[in-house]
Amino acid sequence: MNYDRELAIALKAAKEAGAVQRTFEKKLPPVELKADLSPVTDVDRQCEALIRGNLLSEFPRDGFYGEESPRIAGNSKRQWIVDPLDGTRPYLRSIPTYSVLIALEEEGDPVVGVIHLPAMDISCWASRGGGAFCNGTPIRVSKVPSLSDAIGTALGFVEKADTPEGKRLLTFMRSWNYAYGFMDAYSYVCVASGKLDIAVNLVDKPWDCASAACIVREAGGKFSDMNGRPTVHSGSIILSNGLLHNSALRHFEGV
């Protein structure tokens, strides 16, 4: 199936939301704390409403699963998965790694993905079978074959420090050539474009990683949860160049 229309609408919505974020970035909107103590602002909600309106006006039978509003069940076996402002903390500090994340999931498979970083002027996108692109240029994952040569990034080793998976993640990171701190969705862009070789996140939600899963796969890489399942709904995500994926999964066996 061709997803050109879905991709075009998603990219347009992402850029419109990004423009809203840039407009209000210096005005420090009032901040509220959600139940998990993560921050949310009116900019998050405004961007989600904008994206939801754009997508569902064009695809009214689809579902919508956004971070900041109630889930909408569709009847098309498809749902849009959206983080309207990924990286609210960086946004509030004017760190440019905040982004707009839009994915289309069809029967559990991410088939369209958009990552738009407005402050960095970067837009990455992909659709199933259509390849992956960054600002219009095709991108590919790296060809690094061994963990000892790998450069990666991870999140969750602090949050999960006292759990088996958190301890495994820290051990896994020590097997790499070098480990960077997590840089929000920009980490995933770096994996898709071959700048990093692997990214592991033990505290991801679907809206954090669905777009990246599509983009990394179309760039020649691989995604799964830490148990090897090709899903963005289990709370963990491994995105890699593919060559390192089985080695990564072995580090989490039995968890």
mmCIF file with all atom_site columns, N, CA and C in Angstrom, residues 67-138:
data_model
loop_
_atom_site.group_PDB
_atom_site.id
_atom_site.type_symbol
_atom_site.label_atom_id
_atom_site.label_alt_id
_atom_site.label_comp_id
_atom_site.label_asym_id
_atom_site.label_entity_id
_atom_site.label_seq_id
_atom_site.pdbx_PDB_ins_code
_atom_site.Cartn_x
_atom_site.Cartn_y
_atom_site.Cartn_z
_atom_site.occupancy
_atom_site.B_iso_or_equiv
_atom_site.pdbx_formal_charge
_atom_site.auth_seq_id
_atom_site.auth_comp_id
_atom_site.auth_asym_id
_atom_site.auth_atom_id
_atom_site.pdbx_PDB_model_num
ATOM 1   N N  . GLU A 1 67  ? -0.709  11.815 23.569 1.00 0.00 ? 67  GLU A N  1
ATOM 2   C CA . GLU A 1 67  ? -0.267  11.849 24.960 1.00 0.00 ? 67  GLU A CA 1
ATOM 3   C C  . GLU A 1 67  ? -1.163  12.702 25.843 1.00 0.00 ? 67  GLU A C  1
ATOM 4   N N  . GLU A 1 68  ? -1.756  13.759 25.280 1.00 0.00 ? 68  GLU A N  1
ATOM 5   C CA . GLU A 1 68  ? -2.387  14.773 26.114 1.00 0.00 ? 68  GLU A CA 1
ATOM 6   C C  . GLU A 1 68  ? -3.909  14.807 26.054 1.00 0.00 ? 68  GLU A C  1
ATOM 7   N N  . SER A 1 69  ? -4.555  13.856 25.390 1.00 0.00 ? 69  SER A N  1
ATOM 8   C CA . SER A 1 69  ? -6.016  13.896 25.283 1.00 0.00 ? 69  SER A CA 1
ATOM 9   C C  . SER A 1 69  ? -6.562  12.479 25.282 1.00 0.00 ? 69  SER A C  1
ATOM 10  N N  . PRO A 1 70  ? -7.867  12.325 25.557 1.00 0.00 ? 70  PRO A N  1
ATOM 11  C CA . PRO A 1 70  ? -8.441  10.973 25.577 1.00 0.00 ? 70  PRO A CA 1
ATOM 12  C C  . PRO A 1 70  ? -8.303  10.271 24.232 1.00 0.00 ? 70  PRO A C  1
ATOM 13  N N  . ARG A 1 71  ? -8.104  8.986  24.329 1.00 0.00 ? 71  ARG A N  1
ATOM 14  C CA . ARG A 1 71  ? -7.936  8.168  23.130 1.00 0.00 ? 71  ARG A CA 1
ATOM 15  C C  . ARG A 1 71  ? -9.237  8.106  22.338 1.00 0.00 ? 71  ARG A C  1
ATOM 16  N N  . ILE A 1 72  ? -9.125  8.159  21.024 1.00 0.00 ? 72  ILE A N  1
ATOM 17  C CA . ILE A 1 72  ? -10.280 8.072  20.133 1.00 0.00 ? 72  ILE A CA 1
ATOM 18  C C  . ILE A 1 72  ? -10.184 6.763  19.367 1.00 0.00 ? 72  ILE A C  1
ATOM 19  N N  . ALA A 1 73  ? -11.196 5.922  19.510 1.00 0.00 ? 73  ALA A N  1
ATOM 20  C CA . ALA A 1 73  ? -11.203 4.645  18.800 1.00 0.00 ? 73  ALA A CA 1
ATOM 21  C C  . ALA A 1 73  ? -11.749 4.852  17.392 1.00 0.00 ? 73  ALA A C  1
ATOM 22  N N  . GLY A 1 74  ? -11.052 4.370  16.407 1.00 0.00 ? 74  GLY A N  1
ATOM 23  C CA . GLY A 1 74  ? -11.527 4.438  15.037 1.00 0.00 ? 74  GLY A CA 1
ATOM 24  C C  . GLY A 1 74  ? -12.122 3.110  14.615 1.00 0.00 ? 74  GLY A C  1
ATOM 25  N N  . ASN A 1 75  ? -12.472 2.992  13.356 1.00 0.00 ? 75  ASN A N  1
ATOM 26  C CA . ASN A 1 75  ? -13.003 1.731  12.838 1.00 0.00 ? 75  ASN A CA 1
ATOM 27  C C  . ASN A 1 75  ? -12.302 1.309  11.549 1.00 0.00 ? 75  ASN A C  1
ATOM 28  N N  . SER A 1 76  ? -11.050 1.733  11.407 1.00 0.00 ? 76  SER A N  1
ATOM 29  C CA . SER A 1 76  ? -10.303 1.449  10.189 1.00 0.00 ? 76  SER A CA 1
ATOM 30  C C  . SER A 1 76  ? -9.151  0.471  10.405 1.00 0.00 ? 76  SER A C  1
ATOM 31  N N  . LYS A 1 77  ? -8.972  -0.009 11.650 1.00 0.00 ? 77  LYS A N  1
ATOM 32  C CA . LYS A 1 77  ? -7.823  -0.835 12.026 1.00 0.00 ? 77  LYS A CA 1
ATOM 33  C C  . LYS A 1 77  ? -6.516  -0.047 11.944 1.00 0.00 ? 77  LYS A C  1
ATOM 34  N N  . ARG A 1 78  ? -6.634  1.288  11.985 1.00 0.00 ? 78  ARG A N  1
ATOM 35  C CA . ARG A 1 78  ? -5.460  2.159  11.993 1.00 0.00 ? 78  ARG A CA 1
ATOM 36  C C  . ARG A 1 78  ? -5.616  3.164  13.121 1.00 0.00 ? 78  ARG A C  1
ATOM 37  N N  . GLN A 1 79  ? -4.504  3.593  13.681 1.00 0.00 ? 79  GLN A N  1
ATOM 38  C CA . GLN A 1 79  ? -4.545  4.677  14.653 1.00 0.00 ? 79  GLN A CA 1
ATOM 39  C C  . GLN A 1 79  ? -3.305  5.545  14.514 1.00 0.00 ? 79  GLN A C  1
ATOM 40  N N  . TRP A 1 80  ? -3.510  6.827  14.702 1.00 0.00 ? 80  TRP A N  1
ATOM 41  C CA . TRP A 1 80  ? -2.403  7.777  14.736 1.00 0.00 ? 80  TRP A CA 1
ATOM 42  C C  . TRP A 1 80  ? -1.890  7.854  16.168 1.00 0.00 ? 80  TRP A C  1
ATOM 43  N N  . ILE A 1 81  ? -0.585  7.770  16.326 1.00 0.00 ? 81  ILE A N  1
ATOM 44  C CA . ILE A 1 81  ? 0.051   7.830  17.645 1.00 0.00 ? 81  ILE A CA 1
ATOM 45  C C  . ILE A 1 81  ? 0.903   9.095  17.676 1.00 0.00 ? 81  ILE A C  1
ATOM 46  N N  . VAL A 1 82  ? 0.612   9.991  18.630 1.00 0.00 ? 82  VAL A N  1
ATOM 47  C CA . VAL A 1 82  ? 1.153   11.355 18.556 1.00 0.00 ? 82  VAL A CA 1
ATOM 48  C C  . VAL A 1 82  ? 1.699   11.818 19.900 1.00 0.00 ? 82  VAL A C  1
ATOM 49  N N  . ASP A 1 83  ? 2.913   12.333 19.858 1.00 0.00 ? 83  ASP A N  1
ATOM 50  C CA . ASP A 1 83  ? 3.434   13.145 20.960 1.00 0.00 ? 83  ASP A CA 1
ATOM 51  C C  . ASP A 1 83  ? 3.565   14.562 20.405 1.00 0.00 ? 83  ASP A C  1
ATOM 52  N N  . PRO A 1 84  ? 2.700   15.475 20.834 1.00 0.00 ? 84  PRO A N  1
ATOM 53  C CA . PRO A 1 84  ? 2.676   16.806 20.216 1.00 0.00 ? 84  PRO A CA 1
ATOM 54  C C  . PRO A 1 84  ? 3.881   17.664 20.561 1.00 0.00 ? 84  PRO A C  1
ATOM 55  N N  . LEU A 1 85  ? 4.493   17.366 21.710 1.00 0.00 ? 85  LEU A N  1
ATOM 56  C CA . LEU A 1 85  ? 5.698   18.086 22.129 1.00 0.00 ? 85  LEU A CA 1
ATOM 57  C C  . LEU A 1 85  ? 6.548   17.121 22.939 1.00 0.00 ? 85  LEU A C  1
ATOM 58  N N  . ASP A 1 86  ? 7.356   16.362 22.240 1.00 0.00 ? 86  ASP A N  1
ATOM 59  C CA . ASP A 1 86  ? 8.249   15.424 22.920 1.00 0.00 ? 86  ASP A CA 1
ATOM 60  C C  . ASP A 1 86  ? 9.449   16.196 23.449 1.00 0.00 ? 86  ASP A C  1
ATOM 61  N N  . GLY A 1 87  ? 9.669   16.092 24.742 1.00 0.00 ? 87  GLY A N  1
ATOM 62  C CA . GLY A 1 87  ? 10.759  16.846 25.355 1.00 0.00 ? 87  GLY A CA 1
ATOM 63  C C  . GLY A 1 87  ? 10.283  18.188 25.897 1.00 0.00 ? 87  GLY A C  1
ATOM 64  N N  . THR A 1 88  ? 9.234   18.152 26.708 1.00 0.00 ? 88  THR A N  1
ATOM 65  C CA . THR A 1 88  ? 8.741   19.412 27.286 1.00 0.00 ? 88  THR A CA 1
ATOM 66  C C  . THR A 1 88  ? 9.788   20.039 28.203 1.00 0.00 ? 88  THR A C  1
ATOM 67  N N  . ARG A 1 89  ? 10.518  19.220 28.932 1.00 0.00 ? 89  ARG A N  1
ATOM 68  C CA . ARG A 1 89  ? 11.580  19.776 29.786 1.00 0.00 ? 89  ARG A CA 1
ATOM 69  C C  . ARG A 1 89  ? 12.629  20.517 28.952 1.00 0.00 ? 89  ARG A C  1
ATOM 70  N N  . PRO A 1 90  ? 13.190  19.914 27.900 1.00 0.00 ? 90  PRO A N  1
ATOM 71  C CA . PRO A 1 90  ? 14.110  20.676 27.053 1.00 0.00 ? 90  PRO A CA 1
ATOM 72  C C  . PRO A 1 90  ? 13.462  21.926 26.464 1.00 0.00 ? 90  PRO A C  1
ATOM 73  N N  . TYR A 1 91  ? 12.203  21.806 26.082 1.00 0.00 ? 91  TYR A N  1
ATOM 74  C CA . TYR A 1 91  ? 11.503  22.961 25.514 1.00 0.00 ? 91  TYR A CA 1
ATOM 75  C C  . TYR A 1 91  ? 11.497  24.133 26.484 1.00 0.00 ? 91  TYR A C  1
ATOM 76  N N  . LEU A 1 92  ? 11.227  23.845 27.749 1.00 0.00 ? 92  LEU A N  1
ATOM 77  C CA . LEU A 1 92  ? 11.152  24.905 28.753 1.00 0.00 ? 92  LEU A CA 1
ATOM 78  C C  . LEU A 1 92  ? 12.516  25.523 29.057 1.00 0.00 ? 92  LEU A C  1
ATOM 79  N N  . ARG A 1 93  ? 13.583  24.808 28.705 1.00 0.00 ? 93  ARG A N  1
ATOM 80  C CA . ARG A 1 93  ? 14.951  25.322 28.910 1.00 0.00 ? 93  ARG A CA 1
ATOM 81  C C  . ARG A 1 93  ? 15.600  25.781 27.602 1.00 0.00 ? 93  ARG A C  1
ATOM 82  N N  . SER A 1 94  ? 14.817  25.806 26.522 1.00 0.00 ? 94  SER A N  1
ATOM 83  C CA . SER A 1 94  ? 15.323  26.196 25.193 1.00 0.00 ? 94  SER A CA 1
ATOM 84  C C  . SER A 1 94  ? 16.457  25.294 24.712 1.00 0.00 ? 94  SER A C  1
ATOM 85  N N  . ILE A 1 95  ? 16.388  24.025 25.075 1.00 0.00 ? 95  ILE A N  1
ATOM 86  C CA . ILE A 1 95  ? 17.299  23.023 24.531 1.00 0.00 ? 95  ILE A CA 1
ATOM 87  C C  . ILE A 1 95  ? 16.658  22.502 23.245 1.00 0.00 ? 95  ILE A C  1
ATOM 88  N N  . PRO A 1 96  ? 17.366  22.501 22.123 1.00 0.00 ? 96  PRO A N  1
ATOM 89  C CA . PRO A 1 96  ? 16.696  22.332 20.836 1.00 0.00 ? 96  PRO A CA 1
ATOM 90  C C  . PRO A 1 96  ? 16.314  20.914 20.455 1.00 0.00 ? 96  PRO A C  1
ATOM 91  N N  . THR A 1 97  ? 16.378  19.945 21.387 1.00 0.00 ? 97  THR A N  1
ATOM 92  C CA . THR A 1 97  ? 16.050  18.566 21.028 1.00 0.00 ? 97  THR A CA 1
ATOM 93  C C  . THR A 1 97  ? 14.563  18.246 21.146 1.00 0.00 ? 97  THR A C  1
ATOM 94  N N  . TYR A 1 98  ? 13.728  19.209 21.501 1.00 0.00 ? 98  TYR A N  1
ATOM 95  C CA . TYR A 1 98  ? 12.284  18.943 21.552 1.00 0.00 ? 98  TYR A CA 1
ATOM 96  C C  . TYR A 1 98  ? 11.756  18.734 20.134 1.00 0.00 ? 98  TYR A C  1
ATOM 97  N N  . SER A 1 99  ? 10.614  18.048 20.026 1.00 0.00 ? 99  SER A N  1
ATOM 98  C CA . SER A 1 99  ? 10.149  17.658 18.699 1.00 0.00 ? 99  SER A CA 1
ATOM 99  C C  . SER A 1 99  ? 8.654   17.409 18.671 1.00 0.00 ? 99  SER A C  1
ATOM 100 N N  . VAL A 1 100 ? 8.160   17.187 17.454 1.00 0.00 ? 100 VAL A N  1
ATOM 101 C CA . VAL A 1 100 ? 6.804   16.715 17.201 1.00 0.00 ? 100 VAL A CA 1
ATOM 102 C C  . VAL A 1 100 ? 6.931   15.303 16.641 1.00 0.00 ? 100 VAL A C  1
ATOM 103 N N  . LEU A 1 101 ? 6.188   14.359 17.211 1.00 0.00 ? 101 LEU A N  1
ATOM 104 C CA . LEU A 1 101 ? 6.263   12.966 16.785 1.00 0.00 ? 101 LEU A CA 1
ATOM 105 C C  . LEU A 1 101 ? 4.886   12.489 16.331 1.00 0.00 ? 101 LEU A C  1
ATOM 106 N N  . ILE A 1 102 ? 4.802   12.018 15.098 1.00 0.00 ? 102 ILE A N  1
ATOM 107 C CA . ILE A 1 102 ? 3.543   11.522 14.549 1.00 0.00 ? 102 ILE A CA 1
ATOM 108 C C  . ILE A 1 102 ? 3.800   10.196 13.859 1.00 0.00 ? 102 ILE A C  1
ATOM 109 N N  . ALA A 1 103 ? 3.010   9.187  14.216 1.00 0.00 ? 103 ALA A N  1
ATOM 110 C CA . ALA A 1 103 ? 3.113   7.879  13.571 1.00 0.00 ? 103 ALA A CA 1
ATOM 111 C C  . ALA A 1 103 ? 1.719   7.377  13.231 1.00 0.00 ? 103 ALA A C  1
ATOM 112 N N  . LEU A 1 104 ? 1.639   6.584  12.187 1.00 0.00 ? 104 LEU A N  1
ATOM 113 C CA . LEU A 1 104 ? 0.411   5.864  11.852 1.00 0.00 ? 104 LEU A CA 1
ATOM 114 C C  . LEU A 1 104 ? 0.684   4.383  12.052 1.00 0.00 ? 104 LEU A C  1
ATOM 115 N N  . GLU A 1 105 ? -0.153  3.757  12.875 1.00 0.00 ? 105 GLU A N  1
ATOM 116 C CA . GLU A 1 105 ? -0.031  2.333  13.134 1.00 0.00 ? 105 GLU A CA 1
ATOM 117 C C  . GLU A 1 105 ? -1.197  1.614  12.476 1.00 0.00 ? 105 GLU A C  1
ATOM 118 N N  . GLU A 1 106 ? -0.879  0.572  11.730 1.00 0.00 ? 106 GLU A N  1
ATOM 119 C CA . GLU A 1 106 ? -1.899  -0.203 11.034 1.00 0.00 ? 106 GLU A CA 1
ATOM 120 C C  . GLU A 1 106 ? -1.803  -1.655 11.486 1.00 0.00 ? 106 GLU A C  1
ATOM 121 N N  . GLU A 1 107 ? -2.854  -2.109 12.167 1.00 0.00 ? 107 GLU A N  1
ATOM 122 C CA . GLU A 1 107 ? -2.877  -3.463 12.710 1.00 0.00 ? 107 GLU A CA 1
ATOM 123 C C  . GLU A 1 107 ? -1.602  -3.771 13.504 1.00 0.00 ? 107 GLU A C  1
ATOM 124 N N  . GLY A 1 108 ? -1.185  -2.813 14.316 1.00 0.00 ? 108 GLY A N  1
ATOM 125 C CA . GLY A 1 108 ? -0.049  -2.992 15.214 1.00 0.00 ? 108 GLY A CA 1
ATOM 126 C C  . GLY A 1 108 ? 1.304   -2.691 14.623 1.00 0.00 ? 108 GLY A C  1
ATOM 127 N N  . ASP A 1 109 ? 1.354   -2.314 13.345 1.00 0.00 ? 109 ASP A N  1
ATOM 128 C CA . ASP A 1 109 ? 2.638   -2.062 12.685 1.00 0.00 ? 109 ASP A CA 1
ATOM 129 C C  . ASP A 1 109 ? 2.779   -0.575 12.367 1.00 0.00 ? 109 ASP A C  1
ATOM 130 N N  . PRO A 1 110 ? 3.866   0.085  12.819 1.00 0.00 ? 110 PRO A N  1
ATOM 131 C CA . PRO A 1 110 ? 4.065   1.496  12.453 1.00 0.00 ? 110 PRO A CA 1
ATOM 132 C C  . PRO A 1 110 ? 4.396   1.603  10.961 1.00 0.00 ? 110 PRO A C  1
ATOM 133 N N  . VAL A 1 111 ? 3.493   2.231  10.198 1.00 0.00 ? 111 VAL A N  1
ATOM 134 C CA . VAL A 1 111 ? 3.655   2.278  8.739  1.00 0.00 ? 111 VAL A CA 1
ATOM 135 C C  . VAL A 1 111 ? 4.003   3.676  8.230  1.00 0.00 ? 111 VAL A C  1
ATOM 136 N N  . VAL A 1 112 ? 3.836   4.688  9.075  1.00 0.00 ? 112 VAL A N  1
ATOM 137 C CA . VAL A 1 112 ? 4.236   6.060  8.752  1.00 0.00 ? 112 VAL A CA 1
ATOM 138 C C  . VAL A 1 112 ? 4.891   6.645  9.991  1.00 0.00 ? 112 VAL A C  1
ATOM 139 N N  . GLY A 1 113 ? 5.966   7.354  9.815  1.00 0.00 ? 113 GLY A N  1
ATOM 140 C CA . GLY A 1 113 ? 6.618   8.006  10.939 1.00 0.00 ? 113 GLY A CA 1
ATOM 141 C C  . GLY A 1 113 ? 7.175   9.366  10.556 1.00 0.00 ? 113 GLY A C  1
ATOM 142 N N  . VAL A 1 114 ? 6.947   10.346 11.430 1.00 0.00 ? 114 VAL A N  1
ATOM 143 C CA . VAL A 1 114 ? 7.475   11.701 11.243 1.00 0.00 ? 114 VAL A CA 1
ATOM 144 C C  . VAL A 1 114 ? 8.092   12.164 12.556 1.00 0.00 ? 114 VAL A C  1
ATOM 145 N N  . ILE A 1 115 ? 9.324   12.641 12.489 1.00 0.00 ? 115 ILE A N  1
ATOM 146 C CA . ILE A 1 115 ? 9.984   13.313 13.612 1.00 0.00 ? 115 ILE A CA 1
ATOM 147 C C  . ILE A 1 115 ? 10.387  14.692 13.111 1.00 0.00 ? 115 ILE A C  1
ATOM 148 N N  . HIS A 1 116 ? 9.825   15.722 13.726 1.00 0.00 ? 116 HIS A N  1
ATOM 149 C CA . HIS A 1 116 ? 10.140  17.097 13.323 1.00 0.00 ? 116 HIS A CA 1
ATOM 150 C C  . HIS A 1 116 ? 10.729  17.832 14.512 1.00 0.00 ? 116 HIS A C  1
ATOM 151 N N  . LEU A 1 117 ? 11.978  18.304 14.347 1.00 0.00 ? 117 LEU A N  1
ATOM 152 C CA . LEU A 1 117 ? 12.665  19.066 15.388 1.00 0.00 ? 117 LEU A CA 1
ATOM 153 C C  . LEU A 1 117 ? 12.744  20.518 14.920 1.00 0.00 ? 117 LEU A C  1
ATOM 154 N N  . PRO A 1 118 ? 11.779  21.353 15.300 1.00 0.00 ? 118 PRO A N  1
ATOM 155 C CA . PRO A 1 118 ? 11.698  22.698 14.721 1.00 0.00 ? 118 PRO A CA 1
ATOM 156 C C  . PRO A 1 118 ? 12.879  23.589 15.052 1.00 0.00 ? 118 PRO A C  1
ATOM 157 N N  . ALA A 1 119 ? 13.416  23.486 16.264 1.00 0.00 ? 119 ALA A N  1
ATOM 158 C CA . ALA A 1 119 ? 14.528  24.358 16.642 1.00 0.00 ? 119 ALA A CA 1
ATOM 159 C C  . ALA A 1 119 ? 15.828  23.967 15.950 1.00 0.00 ? 119 ALA A C  1
ATOM 160 N N  . MET A 1 120 ? 15.908  22.751 15.441 1.00 0.00 ? 120 MET A N  1
ATOM 161 C CA . MET A 1 120 ? 17.105  22.277 14.737 1.00 0.00 ? 120 MET A CA 1
ATOM 162 C C  . MET A 1 120 ? 16.898  22.258 13.223 1.00 0.00 ? 120 MET A C  1
ATOM 163 N N  . ASP A 1 121 ? 15.685  22.620 12.792 1.00 0.00 ? 121 ASP A N  1
ATOM 164 C CA . ASP A 1 121 ? 15.348  22.622 11.368 1.00 0.00 ? 121 ASP A CA 1
ATOM 165 C C  . ASP A 1 121 ? 15.587  21.250 10.744 1.00 0.00 ? 121 ASP A C  1
ATOM 166 N N  . ILE A 1 122 ? 15.147  20.213 11.452 1.00 0.00 ? 122 ILE A N  1
ATOM 167 C CA . ILE A 1 122 ? 15.300  18.833 10.993 1.00 0.00 ? 122 ILE A CA 1
ATOM 168 C C  . ILE A 1 122 ? 13.925  18.180 10.908 1.00 0.00 ? 122 ILE A C  1
ATOM 169 N N  . SER A 1 123 ? 13.648  17.569 9.785  1.00 0.00 ? 123 SER A N  1
ATOM 170 C CA . SER A 1 123 ? 12.446  16.759 9.623  1.00 0.00 ? 123 SER A CA 1
ATOM 171 C C  . SER A 1 123 ? 12.852  15.410 9.057  1.00 0.00 ? 123 SER A C  1
ATOM 172 N N  . CYS A 1 124 ? 12.529  14.352 9.774  1.00 0.00 ? 124 CYS A N  1
ATOM 173 C CA . CYS A 1 124 ? 12.765  12.990 9.302  1.00 0.00 ? 124 CYS A CA 1
ATOM 174 C C  . CYS A 1 124 ? 11.425  12.307 9.094  1.00 0.00 ? 124 CYS A C  1
ATOM 175 N N  . TRP A 1 125 ? 11.346  11.464 8.063  1.00 0.00 ? 125 TRP A N  1
ATOM 176 C CA . TRP A 1 125 ? 10.078  10.790 7.803  1.00 0.00 ? 125 TRP A CA 1
ATOM 177 C C  . TRP A 1 125 ? 10.324  9.485  7.067  1.00 0.00 ? 125 TRP A C  1
ATOM 178 N N  . ALA A 1 126 ? 9.313   8.625  7.143  1.00 0.00 ? 126 ALA A N  1
ATOM 179 C CA . ALA A 1 126 ? 9.371   7.348  6.449  1.00 0.00 ? 126 ALA A CA 1
ATOM 180 C C  . ALA A 1 126 ? 7.962   6.798  6.322  1.00 0.00 ? 126 ALA A C  1
ATOM 181 N N  . SER A 1 127 ? 7.778   5.911  5.366  1.00 0.00 ? 127 SER A N  1
ATOM 182 C CA . SER A 1 127 ? 6.557   5.130  5.253  1.00 0.00 ? 127 SER A CA 1
ATOM 183 C C  . SER A 1 127 ? 6.944   3.732  4.831  1.00 0.00 ? 127 SER A C  1
ATOM 184 N N  . ARG A 1 128 ? 6.106   2.759  5.161  1.00 0.00 ? 128 ARG A N  1
ATOM 185 C CA . ARG A 1 128 ? 6.444   1.365  4.910  1.00 0.00 ? 128 ARG A CA 1
ATOM 186 C C  . ARG A 1 128 ? 6.693   1.114  3.425  1.00 0.00 ? 128 ARG A C  1
ATOM 187 N N  . GLY A 1 129 ? 7.886   0.644  3.133  1.00 0.00 ? 129 GLY A N  1
ATOM 188 C CA . GLY A 1 129 ? 8.259   0.359  1.763  1.00 0.00 ? 129 GLY A CA 1
ATOM 189 C C  . GLY A 1 129 ? 8.734   1.561  0.976  1.00 0.00 ? 129 GLY A C  1
ATOM 190 N N  . GLY A 1 130 ? 8.735   2.749  1.613  1.00 0.00 ? 130 GLY A N  1
ATOM 191 C CA . GLY A 1 130 ? 9.084   3.966  0.887  1.00 0.00 ? 130 GLY A CA 1
ATOM 192 C C  . GLY A 1 130 ? 10.429  4.558  1.221  1.00 0.00 ? 130 GLY A C  1
ATOM 193 N N  . GLY A 1 131 ? 11.174  3.933  2.142  1.00 0.00 ? 131 GLY A N  1
ATOM 194 C CA . GLY A 1 131 ? 12.467  4.473  2.528  1.00 0.00 ? 131 GLY A CA 1
ATOM 195 C C  . GLY A 1 131 ? 12.354  5.526  3.608  1.00 0.00 ? 131 GLY A C  1
ATOM 196 N N  . ALA A 1 132 ? 13.502  5.953  4.115  1.00 0.00 ? 132 ALA A N  1
ATOM 197 C CA . ALA A 1 132 ? 13.571  6.954  5.176  1.00 0.00 ? 132 ALA A CA 1
ATOM 198 C C  . ALA A 1 132 ? 14.358  8.160  4.690  1.00 0.00 ? 132 ALA A C  1
ATOM 199 N N  . PHE A 1 133 ? 13.949  9.343  5.150  1.00 0.00 ? 133 PHE A N  1
ATOM 200 C CA . PHE A 1 133 ? 14.529  10.587 4.657  1.00 0.00 ? 133 PHE A CA 1
ATOM 201 C C  . PHE A 1 133 ? 14.716  11.576 5.805  1.00 0.00 ? 133 PHE A C  1
ATOM 202 N N  . CYS A 1 134 ? 15.725  12.423 5.656  1.00 0.00 ? 134 CYS A N  1
ATOM 203 C CA . CYS A 1 134 ? 15.937  13.536 6.578  1.00 0.00 ? 134 CYS A CA 1
ATOM 204 C C  . CYS A 1 134 ? 16.128  14.788 5.748  1.00 0.00 ? 134 CYS A C  1
ATOM 205 N N  . ASN A 1 135 ? 15.207  15.723 5.910  1.00 0.00 ? 135 ASN A N  1
ATOM 206 C CA . ASN A 1 135 ? 15.196  16.960 5.106  1.00 0.00 ? 135 ASN A CA 1
ATOM 207 C C  . ASN A 1 135 ? 15.295  16.653 3.606  1.00 0.00 ? 135 ASN A C  1
ATOM 208 N N  . GLY A 1 136 ? 14.643  15.581 3.207  1.00 0.00 ? 136 GLY A N  1
ATOM 209 C CA . GLY A 1 136 ? 14.562  15.226 1.796  1.00 0.00 ? 136 GLY A CA 1
ATOM 210 C C  . GLY A 1 136 ? 15.661  14.320 1.286  1.00 0.00 ? 136 GLY A C  1
ATOM 211 N N  . THR A 1 137 ? 16.689  14.075 2.077  1.00 0.00 ? 137 THR A N  1
ATOM 212 C CA . THR A 1 137 ? 17.811  13.236 1.668  1.00 0.00 ? 137 THR A CA 1
ATOM 213 C C  . THR A 1 137 ? 17.640  11.828 2.242  1.00 0.00 ? 137 THR A C  1
ATOM 214 N N  . PRO A 1 138 ? 17.794  10.783 1.441  1.00 0.00 ? 138 PRO A N  1
ATOM 215 C CA . PRO A 1 138 ? 17.677  9.420  1.970  1.00 0.00 ? 138 PRO A CA 1
ATOM 216 C C  . PRO A 1 138 ? 18.705  9.164  3.077  1.00 0.00 ? 138 PRO A C  1
#
